[in-house]
C-alpha positions as MATLAB code, in Angstrom:
seq = 'RVREPPLPTAAGGQISVLSYNLLAPCYVRVHGQPWNAYAHCQDQWLEWKGRQDKLASEIIALNADVVCLQEVVYEERAVDWRLPKWMEPLYAAGYVGVTQKSALKDWDRQAERNKRVLGKRLATGLAILYREQRFQLDDEITGNRSLSIFLSETNAEDPQTYAVMTCHLEGNQEYTEKQRMQFLSLVKKVPPSFRGHVIVCGDFNNECLPGSSL';
ca = [
      80.927 -211.127  -87.339;
      84.180 -212.758  -86.266;
      86.745 -210.095  -85.453;
      89.733 -212.380  -85.911;
      90.446 -214.900  -88.692;
      89.920 -218.575  -87.897;
      92.673 -220.228  -85.913;
      95.302 -221.867  -88.126;
      94.784 -225.535  -88.834;
      96.884 -227.520  -86.380;
      99.506 -229.853  -87.804;
     100.284 -233.309  -86.469;
     101.224 -233.193  -82.795;
      99.595 -229.768  -82.382;
      96.126 -228.648  -81.388;
      94.385 -225.295  -81.380;
      92.581 -224.276  -78.188;
      90.067 -221.464  -77.741;
      89.261 -220.102  -74.277;
      86.137 -217.945  -74.094;
      84.297 -216.299  -71.192;
      80.726 -216.032  -72.459;
      79.698 -213.291  -69.976;
      76.629 -214.778  -68.295;
      73.681 -212.352  -68.129;
      73.348 -212.711  -64.368;
      76.735 -211.006  -63.959;
      75.927 -208.001  -66.157;
      74.917 -204.618  -64.702;
      74.203 -205.910  -61.228;
      72.995 -203.249  -58.819;
      75.754 -202.214  -56.440;
      78.513 -203.765  -58.584;
      79.960 -200.961  -60.732;
      82.702 -203.208  -62.134;
      80.168 -205.040  -64.305;
      78.260 -201.978  -65.500;
      79.854 -202.133  -68.992;
      79.089 -198.457  -69.504;
      80.894 -198.522  -72.855;
      78.422 -201.083  -74.262;
      75.054 -200.355  -75.779;
      72.114 -202.268  -74.290;
      71.516 -204.366  -77.403;
      75.106 -205.643  -77.335;
      74.523 -207.157  -73.909;
      71.043 -208.551  -74.542;
      71.468 -212.274  -73.840;
      68.949 -213.757  -76.269;
      70.487 -211.869  -79.163;
      74.022 -212.863  -78.201;
      73.462 -216.615  -78.186;
      73.372 -217.252  -81.943;
      76.282 -214.861  -82.423;
      78.369 -216.751  -79.874;
      77.681 -220.078  -81.567;
      78.556 -218.657  -85.002;
      81.774 -217.080  -83.752;
      82.976 -220.214  -81.971;
      82.307 -222.336  -85.055;
      84.049 -219.829  -87.320;
      87.176 -219.789  -85.144;
      87.470 -223.522  -85.843;
      89.447 -224.581  -82.760;
      90.131 -228.222  -81.986;
      89.202 -227.701  -78.337;
      86.990 -224.961  -76.880;
      87.091 -224.045  -73.182;
      84.119 -222.008  -72.000;
      83.535 -220.085  -68.798;
      80.273 -218.591  -67.486;
      78.142 -221.084  -69.380;
      74.503 -220.636  -68.346;
      73.261 -224.156  -67.732;
      69.602 -224.879  -68.441;
      67.380 -226.533  -65.863;
      65.738 -229.685  -67.156;
      63.395 -232.116  -65.399;
      66.019 -233.760  -63.206;
      69.284 -232.025  -64.092;
      71.087 -228.913  -65.312;
      72.509 -229.279  -68.825;
      74.271 -227.323  -71.539;
      71.995 -224.754  -73.198;
      70.137 -225.393  -76.425;
      71.846 -222.495  -78.203;
      74.992 -224.654  -78.279;
      73.366 -227.307  -80.476;
      74.923 -225.898  -83.699;
      78.317 -226.657  -82.145;
      77.416 -230.332  -81.934;
      76.311 -230.251  -85.561;
      79.747 -228.767  -86.379;
      81.447 -231.851  -84.930;
      82.010 -230.913  -81.297;
      81.248 -233.009  -78.232;
      80.515 -231.177  -74.998;
      81.839 -232.107  -71.558;
      80.164 -230.516  -68.553;
      80.914 -230.073  -64.900;
      79.466 -233.019  -63.010;
      77.848 -231.527  -59.924;
      75.024 -232.843  -57.782;
      71.550 -231.510  -58.533;
      71.393 -229.909  -55.088;
      74.625 -227.992  -55.816;
      73.235 -226.563  -59.069;
      70.005 -225.641  -57.283;
      71.928 -224.010  -54.445;
      73.941 -221.883  -56.870;
      70.803 -220.870  -58.783;
      69.068 -219.817  -55.577;
      72.141 -217.874  -54.475;
      72.232 -216.025  -57.809;
      68.529 -215.253  -57.482;
      69.070 -213.854  -53.995;
      72.229 -211.865  -54.748;
      71.906 -211.057  -58.454;
      68.178 -211.189  -59.004;
      68.270 -214.028  -61.550;
      67.816 -217.745  -60.882;
      70.578 -219.071  -63.096;
      73.345 -221.606  -62.626;
      76.633 -221.036  -64.407;
      79.671 -223.211  -64.878;
      82.376 -224.451  -67.201;
      82.302 -226.596  -70.316;
      84.861 -228.003  -72.738;
      84.136 -228.955  -76.327;
      86.391 -231.124  -78.458;
      86.289 -232.346  -82.033;
      84.993 -235.907  -82.061;
      86.627 -236.651  -85.401;
      90.100 -236.008  -83.983;
      89.986 -237.091  -80.335;
      88.603 -239.652  -77.991;
      87.778 -238.781  -74.395;
      89.774 -240.855  -71.909;
      88.777 -239.213  -68.641;
      87.298 -236.074  -67.083;
      87.587 -234.450  -63.669;
      85.285 -231.826  -62.193;
      86.523 -229.367  -59.597;
      84.779 -226.590  -57.716;
      86.055 -223.953  -60.144;
      87.636 -226.179  -62.767;
      87.045 -228.815  -65.406;
      89.720 -231.097  -66.871;
      89.536 -233.559  -69.740;
      92.078 -236.062  -71.004;
      92.123 -236.639  -74.747;
      93.886 -239.050  -77.105;
      94.323 -238.384  -80.782;
      92.737 -240.841  -83.175;
      93.737 -241.525  -86.774;
      97.158 -239.900  -86.311;
     100.532 -241.329  -87.364;
     102.011 -240.382  -84.003;
      98.998 -240.040  -81.680;
      99.429 -237.668  -78.768;
      97.604 -237.340  -75.468;
      96.485 -234.069  -73.921;
      95.214 -232.858  -70.569;
      93.110 -229.758  -71.239;
      92.162 -227.883  -68.084;
      90.006 -224.809  -67.728;
      89.073 -222.741  -64.691;
      87.282 -219.621  -63.519;
      89.152 -218.280  -60.520;
      87.946 -216.013  -57.727;
      86.630 -212.776  -59.217;
      87.961 -210.362  -56.587;
      91.493 -209.437  -57.700;
      92.436 -208.555  -54.138;
      92.113 -212.207  -53.115;
      95.329 -213.224  -54.852;
      96.164 -216.003  -52.388;
      92.755 -217.552  -52.885;
      93.257 -217.432  -56.654;
      96.663 -219.034  -56.291;
      95.311 -221.890  -54.185;
      92.473 -222.482  -56.659;
      94.995 -222.617  -59.500;
      97.255 -225.047  -57.619;
      94.257 -227.246  -56.912;
      93.604 -227.387  -60.646;
      97.094 -228.357  -61.812;
      97.347 -231.013  -59.091;
      94.577 -232.889  -60.861;
      97.078 -234.105  -63.453;
      98.045 -237.635  -62.371;
     101.800 -238.126  -61.766;
     101.732 -240.959  -64.291;
     100.425 -238.737  -67.115;
     103.059 -238.253  -69.828;
     101.134 -236.202  -72.358;
     100.805 -232.491  -73.059;
      99.174 -230.283  -70.412;
      97.206 -227.183  -71.440;
      95.769 -224.829  -68.819;
      93.501 -221.938  -69.761;
      90.506 -220.047  -68.465;
      89.487 -216.839  -66.766;
      92.102 -216.202  -64.075;
      90.646 -212.813  -63.093;
      94.210 -211.588  -62.680;
      97.414 -211.185  -64.645;
      99.348 -214.389  -65.201;
     102.820 -212.861  -65.494;
     106.310 -213.678  -64.187;
     106.492 -212.597  -60.572;
     102.716 -212.522  -60.056;
     100.899 -214.789  -57.597;
      99.769 -216.965  -60.493;
];
């Protein structure tokens, strides 16, 4: 069940953006990490297989023009890591998915690290979905902890361009300088010649308030 009503339909020159940390199962109730114990949650609420269909239904119901996802569990295929099959209903709903473009060895290295540290051989990353009926994809840039796409409106009287950037910053809140440098690295990916709208969202793992490091 969707807790909030769908996002309002965006008028011309506006878009609606949803940012969603999916909570990858490899980061849930890890031994020796009390901050992800989620003691207030019942076991069935955190069971990954049962959450997948619910996540797809909720994202579709919220009806955003662009969806930025963090902690996406990529699936290992024959020669690559790709977006999971549970996201297929999103494609049927009119979304196109853009993934982080990393070398196979980098995905494998992350999966092996998660198996060693967290006990589960999974690779996680970022993804951005956009409505194919409204936008065309002009460019995309993958960063270590970020993903950026550049979109142009189609079939609009006054077509606009957008840079939509999502990130998942360092998880330790004490490493504020590291988070700040990761954030600066993200926003620097906007070319100086770009004259469109810039939207930055994601999981900052800290407060993004006036006077804070972010």
